[in-house]
Short mmCIF file of N, CA, C and O in Angstrom, two decimals:
data_model
loop_
_atom_site.label_atom_id
_atom_site.label_comp_id
_atom_site.label_asym_id
_atom_site.label_seq_id
_atom_site.Cartn_x
_atom_site.Cartn_y
_atom_site.Cartn_z
N GLY A 11 112.61 -130.50 194.50
CA GLY A 11 112.40 -129.35 195.35
C GLY A 11 113.73 -128.96 196.06
O GLY A 11 114.70 -129.77 196.10
N SER A 12 113.56 -127.94 196.75
CA SER A 12 114.79 -127.56 197.49
C SER A 12 114.84 -128.11 198.89
O SER A 12 114.05 -128.82 199.25
N SER A 13 116.02 -128.03 199.60
CA SER A 13 116.12 -128.70 200.82
C SER A 13 115.13 -128.00 201.91
O SER A 13 114.67 -128.70 202.77
N THR A 14 114.88 -126.75 201.64
CA THR A 14 113.94 -126.12 202.53
C THR A 14 112.57 -126.78 202.38
O THR A 14 111.86 -126.89 203.37
N GLN A 15 112.16 -126.97 201.18
CA GLN A 15 110.77 -127.53 200.91
C GLN A 15 110.79 -128.87 201.57
O GLN A 15 109.78 -129.37 202.06
N ALA A 16 111.85 -129.75 201.46
CA ALA A 16 112.03 -131.04 202.05
C ALA A 16 111.74 -130.94 203.55
O ALA A 16 111.13 -131.76 204.20
N HIS A 17 112.37 -129.96 204.18
CA HIS A 17 112.48 -129.81 205.60
C HIS A 17 110.88 -129.45 205.94
O HIS A 17 110.59 -129.96 207.03
N ILE A 18 110.39 -128.44 205.27
CA ILE A 18 109.00 -128.02 205.59
C ILE A 18 107.96 -129.32 205.56
O ILE A 18 107.22 -129.56 206.43
N PHE A 19 108.20 -130.15 204.47
CA PHE A 19 107.33 -131.25 204.32
C PHE A 19 107.53 -132.21 205.56
O PHE A 19 106.63 -132.77 206.11
N ARG A 20 108.85 -132.54 205.83
CA ARG A 20 109.04 -133.39 206.98
C ARG A 20 108.53 -132.92 208.26
O ARG A 20 107.89 -133.70 209.04
N ARG A 21 108.62 -131.67 208.62
CA ARG A 21 108.18 -131.14 209.84
C ARG A 21 106.57 -131.11 209.82
O ARG A 21 106.01 -131.44 210.88
N THR A 22 105.98 -130.83 208.71
CA THR A 22 104.54 -130.80 208.55
C THR A 22 104.07 -132.32 208.84
O THR A 22 103.10 -132.44 209.53
N LEU A 23 104.63 -133.18 208.25
CA LEU A 23 104.25 -134.52 208.50
C LEU A 23 104.41 -134.98 209.97
O LEU A 23 103.50 -135.59 210.55
N GLU A 24 105.54 -134.66 210.59
CA GLU A 24 105.79 -134.87 212.00
C GLU A 24 104.65 -134.29 212.79
O GLU A 24 104.12 -134.91 213.77
N PHE A 25 104.40 -133.06 212.58
CA PHE A 25 103.41 -132.31 213.50
C PHE A 25 101.98 -132.88 213.14
O PHE A 25 101.15 -132.99 214.05
N SER A 26 101.70 -133.29 211.90
CA SER A 26 100.36 -133.89 211.65
C SER A 26 100.18 -135.19 212.34
O SER A 26 99.05 -135.52 212.86
N LEU A 27 101.28 -136.08 212.51
CA LEU A 27 101.19 -137.25 213.05
C LEU A 27 101.02 -137.00 214.65
O LEU A 27 100.33 -137.88 215.34
N LYS A 28 101.50 -135.96 215.20
CA LYS A 28 101.41 -135.66 216.59
C LYS A 28 99.96 -135.28 216.93
O LYS A 28 99.43 -135.57 217.99
N LEU A 29 99.26 -134.68 215.99
CA LEU A 29 97.89 -134.27 216.15
C LEU A 29 97.01 -135.48 216.31
O LEU A 29 95.90 -135.39 217.00
N ILE A 30 97.30 -136.57 215.87
CA ILE A 30 96.39 -137.89 215.99
C ILE A 30 96.32 -138.11 217.47
O ILE A 30 95.18 -138.56 217.92
N SER A 31 97.36 -137.93 218.27
CA SER A 31 97.25 -138.41 219.75
C SER A 31 96.58 -137.30 220.56
O SER A 31 96.40 -137.51 221.72
N ILE A 32 96.27 -136.20 220.16
CA ILE A 32 95.60 -135.15 220.90
C ILE A 32 94.19 -135.33 221.11
O ILE A 32 93.47 -135.46 220.03
N GLU A 33 93.68 -135.38 222.29
CA GLU A 33 92.26 -135.59 222.53
C GLU A 33 91.55 -134.32 222.24
O GLU A 33 92.01 -133.25 222.51
N GLU A 34 90.26 -134.44 221.75
CA GLU A 34 89.48 -133.29 221.49
C GLU A 34 89.06 -132.65 222.82
O GLU A 34 88.83 -133.37 223.84
N HIS A 35 89.13 -131.33 222.90
CA HIS A 35 88.71 -130.57 224.10
C HIS A 35 88.14 -129.22 223.60
O HIS A 35 88.36 -128.72 222.47
N VAL A 36 87.24 -128.63 224.37
CA VAL A 36 86.61 -127.38 224.04
C VAL A 36 87.65 -126.35 223.68
O VAL A 36 87.35 -125.52 222.84
N LYS A 37 88.83 -126.33 224.21
CA LYS A 37 89.81 -125.27 223.98
C LYS A 37 90.49 -125.41 222.54
O LYS A 37 90.99 -124.54 221.98
N ASN A 38 90.54 -126.77 222.09
CA ASN A 38 91.24 -126.91 220.80
C ASN A 38 90.32 -127.43 219.70
O ASN A 38 90.66 -127.85 218.74
N PHE A 39 89.00 -127.28 220.01
CA PHE A 39 87.97 -127.68 218.97
C PHE A 39 87.97 -126.75 217.82
O PHE A 39 87.95 -125.57 218.02
N ARG A 40 88.01 -127.29 216.60
CA ARG A 40 87.97 -126.54 215.44
C ARG A 40 87.08 -127.31 214.38
O ARG A 40 87.24 -128.46 214.14
N PRO A 41 85.98 -126.72 213.96
CA PRO A 41 85.05 -127.38 213.16
C PRO A 41 85.67 -127.60 211.65
O PRO A 41 86.39 -126.71 211.28
N ASN A 42 85.45 -128.68 211.08
CA ASN A 42 85.90 -128.93 209.79
C ASN A 42 84.75 -129.07 208.80
O ASN A 42 83.79 -129.69 209.18
N PHE A 43 84.90 -128.46 207.65
CA PHE A 43 83.90 -128.35 206.62
C PHE A 43 84.23 -129.04 205.36
O PHE A 43 85.25 -128.72 204.78
N LEU A 44 83.22 -129.81 204.85
CA LEU A 44 83.26 -130.25 203.51
C LEU A 44 82.24 -129.55 202.76
O LEU A 44 80.97 -129.45 203.17
N VAL A 45 82.63 -128.80 201.72
CA VAL A 45 81.70 -128.00 200.99
C VAL A 45 81.62 -128.41 199.59
O VAL A 45 82.62 -128.44 198.90
N LEU A 46 80.45 -128.79 199.22
CA LEU A 46 80.18 -129.26 197.78
C LEU A 46 80.01 -128.11 196.89
O LEU A 46 78.92 -127.65 196.61
N THR A 47 81.08 -127.64 196.50
CA THR A 47 81.09 -126.36 195.63
C THR A 47 81.08 -126.55 194.19
O THR A 47 80.78 -125.56 193.36
N GLY A 48 81.44 -127.71 193.68
CA GLY A 48 81.86 -127.79 192.22
C GLY A 48 83.18 -127.04 192.18
O GLY A 48 83.91 -127.09 193.13
N LEU A 49 83.37 -126.39 191.07
CA LEU A 49 84.61 -125.42 191.13
C LEU A 49 84.32 -124.32 192.02
O LEU A 49 83.23 -123.70 191.95
N PRO A 50 85.07 -123.94 192.98
CA PRO A 50 84.80 -122.91 193.91
C PRO A 50 84.40 -121.60 193.42
O PRO A 50 83.52 -120.97 193.92
N TYR A 51 85.00 -121.26 192.19
CA TYR A 51 84.51 -119.89 191.61
C TYR A 51 83.16 -119.90 191.13
O TYR A 51 82.62 -118.89 190.72
N ASN A 52 82.60 -121.13 190.97
CA ASN A 52 81.12 -121.09 190.40
C ASN A 52 80.11 -120.74 191.60
O ASN A 52 79.04 -120.58 191.37
N ARG A 53 80.55 -120.95 192.94
CA ARG A 53 79.87 -120.72 194.04
C ARG A 53 80.49 -119.80 195.04
O ARG A 53 80.85 -120.22 196.15
N PRO A 54 80.92 -118.64 194.69
CA PRO A 54 81.69 -117.77 195.61
C PRO A 54 81.01 -117.37 196.90
O PRO A 54 81.66 -117.38 197.94
N ALA A 55 79.72 -117.23 196.86
CA ALA A 55 79.03 -116.95 198.16
C ALA A 55 79.14 -118.01 199.16
O ALA A 55 79.30 -117.77 200.44
N LEU A 56 78.94 -119.28 198.64
CA LEU A 56 79.07 -120.40 199.60
C LEU A 56 80.55 -120.62 200.16
O LEU A 56 80.69 -120.75 201.33
N VAL A 57 81.48 -120.39 199.27
CA VAL A 57 82.87 -120.45 199.68
C VAL A 57 83.14 -119.29 200.68
O VAL A 57 83.79 -119.56 201.72
N ASP A 58 82.73 -118.09 200.41
CA ASP A 58 82.78 -117.05 201.37
C ASP A 58 82.29 -117.27 202.78
O ASP A 58 82.85 -116.88 203.81
N PHE A 59 81.08 -117.72 202.70
CA PHE A 59 80.34 -118.09 203.95
C PHE A 59 81.08 -119.10 204.83
O PHE A 59 81.21 -118.79 205.93
N VAL A 60 81.53 -120.19 204.13
CA VAL A 60 82.12 -121.14 205.00
C VAL A 60 83.53 -120.59 205.40
O VAL A 60 84.04 -120.85 206.54
N SER A 61 84.21 -119.82 204.54
CA SER A 61 85.42 -119.25 204.99
C SER A 61 85.33 -118.32 206.11
O SER A 61 86.15 -118.27 207.05
N ALA A 62 84.16 -117.59 206.22
CA ALA A 62 83.85 -116.77 207.36
C ALA A 62 83.77 -117.62 208.58
O ALA A 62 84.11 -117.18 209.71
N LEU A 63 83.05 -118.74 208.50
CA LEU A 63 82.93 -119.75 209.55
C LEU A 63 84.31 -120.25 210.15
O LEU A 63 84.50 -120.40 211.36
N THR A 64 85.14 -120.64 209.22
CA THR A 64 86.39 -121.22 209.66
C THR A 64 87.47 -120.18 210.15
O THR A 64 88.28 -120.55 210.95
N LYS A 65 87.33 -118.92 209.75
CA LYS A 65 88.11 -117.88 210.13
C LYS A 65 89.50 -118.30 209.83
O LYS A 65 90.50 -117.84 210.57
N ASN A 66 89.86 -119.06 208.85
CA ASN A 66 91.21 -119.58 208.49
C ASN A 66 91.84 -120.28 209.62
O ASN A 66 93.11 -120.27 209.76
N ARG A 67 91.15 -120.73 210.58
CA ARG A 67 91.65 -121.57 211.75
C ARG A 67 91.24 -123.05 211.69
O ARG A 67 91.58 -123.81 212.63
N SER A 68 90.47 -123.49 210.81
CA SER A 68 90.07 -124.82 210.70
C SER A 68 90.06 -125.18 209.26
O SER A 68 90.35 -124.47 208.40
N ILE A 69 89.81 -126.53 209.12
CA ILE A 69 89.87 -127.05 207.60
C ILE A 69 88.60 -126.82 206.88
O ILE A 69 87.51 -127.25 207.32
N MET A 70 88.80 -126.46 205.63
CA MET A 70 87.68 -126.36 204.74
C MET A 70 88.12 -127.20 203.47
O MET A 70 89.27 -126.92 202.96
N LEU A 71 87.36 -128.10 203.02
CA LEU A 71 87.66 -128.90 201.80
C LEU A 71 86.48 -128.69 200.82
O LEU A 71 85.33 -129.02 201.10
N CYS A 72 86.82 -128.01 199.76
CA CYS A 72 85.97 -127.67 198.66
C CYS A 72 85.97 -128.93 197.72
O CYS A 72 87.12 -129.45 197.38
N SER A 73 84.87 -129.49 197.44
CA SER A 73 84.79 -130.70 196.65
C SER A 73 83.97 -130.54 195.38
O SER A 73 83.01 -129.84 195.41
N ASN A 74 84.43 -131.03 194.29
CA ASN A 74 83.79 -131.15 193.05
C ASN A 74 83.42 -132.50 192.76
O ASN A 74 84.32 -133.29 192.40
N ILE A 75 82.15 -132.93 192.75
CA ILE A 75 81.70 -134.26 192.39
C ILE A 75 81.44 -134.27 190.83
O ILE A 75 80.55 -133.46 190.35
N ILE A 76 82.30 -134.89 190.09
CA ILE A 76 82.07 -135.09 188.62
C ILE A 76 81.47 -136.39 188.31
O ILE A 76 81.95 -137.47 188.56
N ILE A 77 80.31 -136.25 187.64
CA ILE A 77 79.56 -137.40 187.15
C ILE A 77 80.29 -137.91 185.85
O ILE A 77 80.34 -137.22 184.92
N GLU A 78 80.72 -139.12 185.86
CA GLU A 78 81.54 -139.56 184.72
C GLU A 78 80.87 -139.54 183.40
O GLU A 78 81.42 -139.28 182.40
N GLU A 79 79.56 -139.71 183.38
CA GLU A 79 78.81 -139.63 182.08
C GLU A 79 78.93 -138.29 181.52
O GLU A 79 78.91 -138.05 180.20
N THR A 80 78.99 -137.23 182.28
CA THR A 80 79.03 -135.84 181.78
C THR A 80 80.27 -135.27 181.77
O THR A 80 80.47 -134.05 181.52
N PHE A 81 81.33 -135.97 182.11
CA PHE A 81 82.66 -135.44 182.34
C PHE A 81 83.28 -134.94 181.05
O PHE A 81 83.40 -135.71 180.11
N LYS A 82 83.67 -133.70 181.16
CA LYS A 82 84.44 -133.04 180.11
C LYS A 82 85.80 -132.61 180.61
O LYS A 82 85.79 -131.83 181.51
N PRO A 83 86.99 -133.26 180.29
CA PRO A 83 88.12 -132.93 180.90
C PRO A 83 88.52 -131.47 180.84
O PRO A 83 88.42 -130.77 179.75
N GLU A 84 88.89 -130.89 181.94
CA GLU A 84 89.45 -129.58 182.13
C GLU A 84 90.82 -129.75 182.67
O GLU A 84 90.97 -130.04 183.89
N ASN A 85 91.84 -129.57 181.82
CA ASN A 85 93.24 -129.88 182.32
C ASN A 85 93.68 -129.05 183.49
O ASN A 85 94.39 -129.56 184.37
N ASN A 86 93.32 -127.81 183.56
CA ASN A 86 93.84 -126.90 184.61
C ASN A 86 92.75 -126.66 185.78
O ASN A 86 92.94 -125.71 186.44
N SER A 87 91.65 -127.39 185.86
CA SER A 87 90.56 -127.15 186.83
C SER A 87 91.18 -127.10 188.26
O SER A 87 90.80 -126.19 188.99
N ILE A 88 92.12 -127.92 188.62
CA ILE A 88 92.52 -127.98 190.01
C ILE A 88 93.35 -126.82 190.17
O ILE A 88 93.35 -126.06 191.25
N ASN A 89 94.32 -126.51 189.26
CA ASN A 89 95.22 -125.31 189.39
C ASN A 89 94.39 -123.97 189.36
O ASN A 89 94.64 -123.17 190.22
N ASP A 90 93.40 -123.92 188.48
CA ASP A 90 92.46 -122.78 188.50
C ASP A 90 91.74 -122.59 189.84
O ASP A 90 91.61 -121.48 190.33
N ALA A 91 91.24 -123.65 190.37
CA ALA A 91 90.58 -123.64 191.63
C ALA A 91 91.52 -123.08 192.78
O ALA A 91 91.11 -122.12 193.56
N TYR A 92 92.65 -123.59 192.87
CA TYR A 92 93.60 -123.12 193.92
C TYR A 92 94.08 -121.65 193.67
O TYR A 92 94.23 -120.91 194.63
N GLU A 93 94.23 -121.35 192.44
CA GLU A 93 94.54 -119.96 191.95
C GLU A 93 93.51 -119.00 192.50
O GLU A 93 93.77 -117.91 192.95
N TRP A 94 92.22 -119.33 192.29
CA TRP A 94 91.08 -118.58 192.68
C TRP A 94 91.07 -118.41 194.11
O TRP A 94 90.85 -117.29 194.71
N LEU A 95 91.24 -119.53 194.92
CA LEU A 95 91.28 -119.47 196.30
C LEU A 95 92.32 -118.53 196.88
O LEU A 95 92.14 -117.79 197.87
N LYS A 96 93.49 -118.67 196.23
CA LYS A 96 94.62 -117.90 196.67
C LYS A 96 94.43 -116.44 196.48
O LYS A 96 94.77 -115.61 197.34
N LYS A 97 93.84 -115.95 195.33
CA LYS A 97 93.59 -114.65 195.01
C LYS A 97 92.64 -114.02 196.11
O LYS A 97 92.70 -112.84 196.35
N ARG A 98 91.63 -114.84 196.48
CA ARG A 98 90.71 -114.33 197.49
C ARG A 98 91.11 -114.60 198.99
O ARG A 98 90.48 -114.35 199.94
N ARG A 99 92.29 -115.05 199.16
CA ARG A 99 92.97 -115.29 200.47
C ARG A 99 92.16 -116.17 201.33
O ARG A 99 91.98 -116.06 202.45
N ILE A 100 91.59 -117.31 200.63
CA ILE A 100 90.85 -118.29 201.36
C ILE A 100 91.75 -119.56 201.43
O ILE A 100 92.23 -120.09 200.53
N LYS A 101 91.69 -120.06 202.68
CA LYS A 101 92.57 -121.21 203.01
C LYS A 101 91.69 -122.41 202.93
O LYS A 101 90.75 -122.62 203.74
N SER A 102 91.80 -123.24 201.91
CA SER A 102 90.99 -124.36 201.72
C SER A 102 91.75 -125.38 200.88
O SER A 102 92.63 -125.12 200.01
N PHE A 103 91.35 -126.68 201.06
CA PHE A 103 91.87 -127.74 200.11
C PHE A 103 90.78 -127.81 199.11
O PHE A 103 89.61 -127.37 199.24
N TYR A 104 91.09 -128.42 197.96
CA TYR A 104 90.16 -128.61 196.91
C TYR A 104 90.46 -130.05 196.34
O TYR A 104 91.58 -130.52 196.22
N THR A 105 89.33 -130.71 196.15
CA THR A 105 89.49 -132.13 195.56
C THR A 105 88.38 -132.36 194.49
O THR A 105 87.27 -131.80 194.61
N GLU A 106 88.77 -133.12 193.50
CA GLU A 106 87.81 -133.52 192.51
C GLU A 106 87.52 -134.99 192.60
O GLU A 106 88.43 -135.81 192.67
N ILE A 107 86.23 -135.39 192.72
CA ILE A 107 85.85 -136.74 192.84
C ILE A 107 85.09 -137.15 191.59
O ILE A 107 84.13 -136.53 191.23
N ARG A 108 85.55 -138.16 190.87
CA ARG A 108 84.83 -138.69 189.79
C ARG A 108 83.97 -139.91 190.14
O ARG A 108 84.47 -140.83 190.90
N SER A 109 82.69 -139.94 189.81
CA SER A 109 81.88 -140.92 190.31
C SER A 109 80.77 -141.24 189.13
O SER A 109 80.55 -140.35 188.32
N ASN A 110 80.11 -142.39 189.28
CA ASN A 110 78.95 -142.69 188.45
C ASN A 110 77.68 -141.95 188.75
O ASN A 110 76.83 -141.68 187.91
N ASN A 111 77.55 -141.56 190.07
CA ASN A 111 76.38 -140.83 190.49
C ASN A 111 76.73 -139.91 191.68
O ASN A 111 77.79 -140.00 192.32
N LEU A 112 75.82 -139.02 191.96
CA LEU A 112 76.05 -137.99 193.08
C LEU A 112 76.17 -138.65 194.41
O LEU A 112 77.01 -138.30 195.17
N ARG A 113 75.36 -139.62 194.65
CA ARG A 113 75.33 -140.43 196.07
C ARG A 113 76.65 -140.93 196.23
O ARG A 113 77.38 -140.71 197.37
N SER A 114 77.27 -141.72 195.40
CA SER A 114 78.52 -142.39 195.61
C SER A 114 79.66 -141.31 195.58
O SER A 114 80.59 -141.48 196.33
N GLY A 115 79.56 -140.34 194.77
CA GLY A 115 80.54 -139.20 194.87
C GLY A 115 80.53 -138.55 196.22
O GLY A 115 81.62 -138.22 196.68
N VAL A 116 79.45 -138.21 196.81
CA VAL A 116 79.41 -137.52 198.05
C VAL A 116 79.95 -138.46 199.20
O VAL A 116 80.72 -138.10 199.98
N SER A 117 79.55 -139.72 199.01
CA SER A 117 80.15 -140.74 200.00
C SER A 117 81.59 -140.75 199.81
O SER A 117 82.37 -140.91 200.89
N SER A 118 82.20 -140.80 198.70
CA SER A 118 83.76 -140.79 198.60
C SER A 118 84.30 -139.41 199.05
O SER A 118 85.37 -139.49 199.80
N ALA A 119 83.65 -138.34 198.87
CA ALA A 119 84.15 -137.02 199.41
C ALA A 119 84.07 -137.06 200.95
O ALA A 119 85.01 -136.56 201.50
N LEU A 120 83.10 -137.58 201.55
CA LEU A 120 83.01 -137.75 203.04
C LEU A 120 84.28 -138.60 203.53
O LEU A 120 84.88 -138.24 204.54
N GLN A 121 84.54 -139.70 202.72
CA GLN A 121 85.66 -140.41 203.17
C GLN A 121 86.96 -139.65 203.05
O GLN A 121 87.82 -139.78 203.92
N VAL A 122 87.18 -138.91 201.92
CA VAL A 122 88.30 -138.01 201.84
C VAL A 122 88.40 -137.14 202.95
O VAL A 122 89.50 -136.89 203.54
N LYS A 123 87.37 -136.45 203.35
CA LYS A 123 87.34 -135.47 204.49
C LYS A 123 87.76 -136.20 205.73
O LYS A 123 88.65 -135.75 206.43
N ARG A 124 87.20 -137.42 205.98
CA ARG A 124 87.51 -138.17 207.13
C ARG A 124 89.03 -138.45 207.25
O ARG A 124 89.64 -138.44 208.29
N GLN A 125 89.65 -138.81 206.11
CA GLN A 125 91.01 -139.09 206.06
C GLN A 125 91.96 -137.89 206.19
O GLN A 125 93.03 -138.03 206.72
N SER A 126 91.43 -136.84 205.85
CA SER A 126 92.36 -135.60 205.79
C SER A 126 92.30 -134.90 207.17
O SER A 126 93.09 -134.03 207.39
N ILE A 127 91.48 -135.37 208.02
CA ILE A 127 91.41 -134.69 209.30
C ILE A 127 92.13 -135.47 210.42
O ILE A 127 92.27 -136.62 210.36
#
């Protein structure tokens, strides 16, 4: 990437690390949402609802739990999901979790959410 991208990455990392030391307060509280959407464009009403709650000021993480037994590879699913979110002007992260069953997949998604906040 360019030097501008490197600078943005470095500053983002620096500011993210500073957020760790900030105590929660009513003035800076922002709810964070883990949304079990599958592919976001499969559940647009759910994504729109949570997006309205976040008002693009807090974190939304759309998650797709993929059960390994039924997994059919989709090469561009992550890119497609981000493209769809971008077209709708929804600020969200997207992650795919592969698991043997729904329970362990949701447990993994909760850990991803906890680590990303």
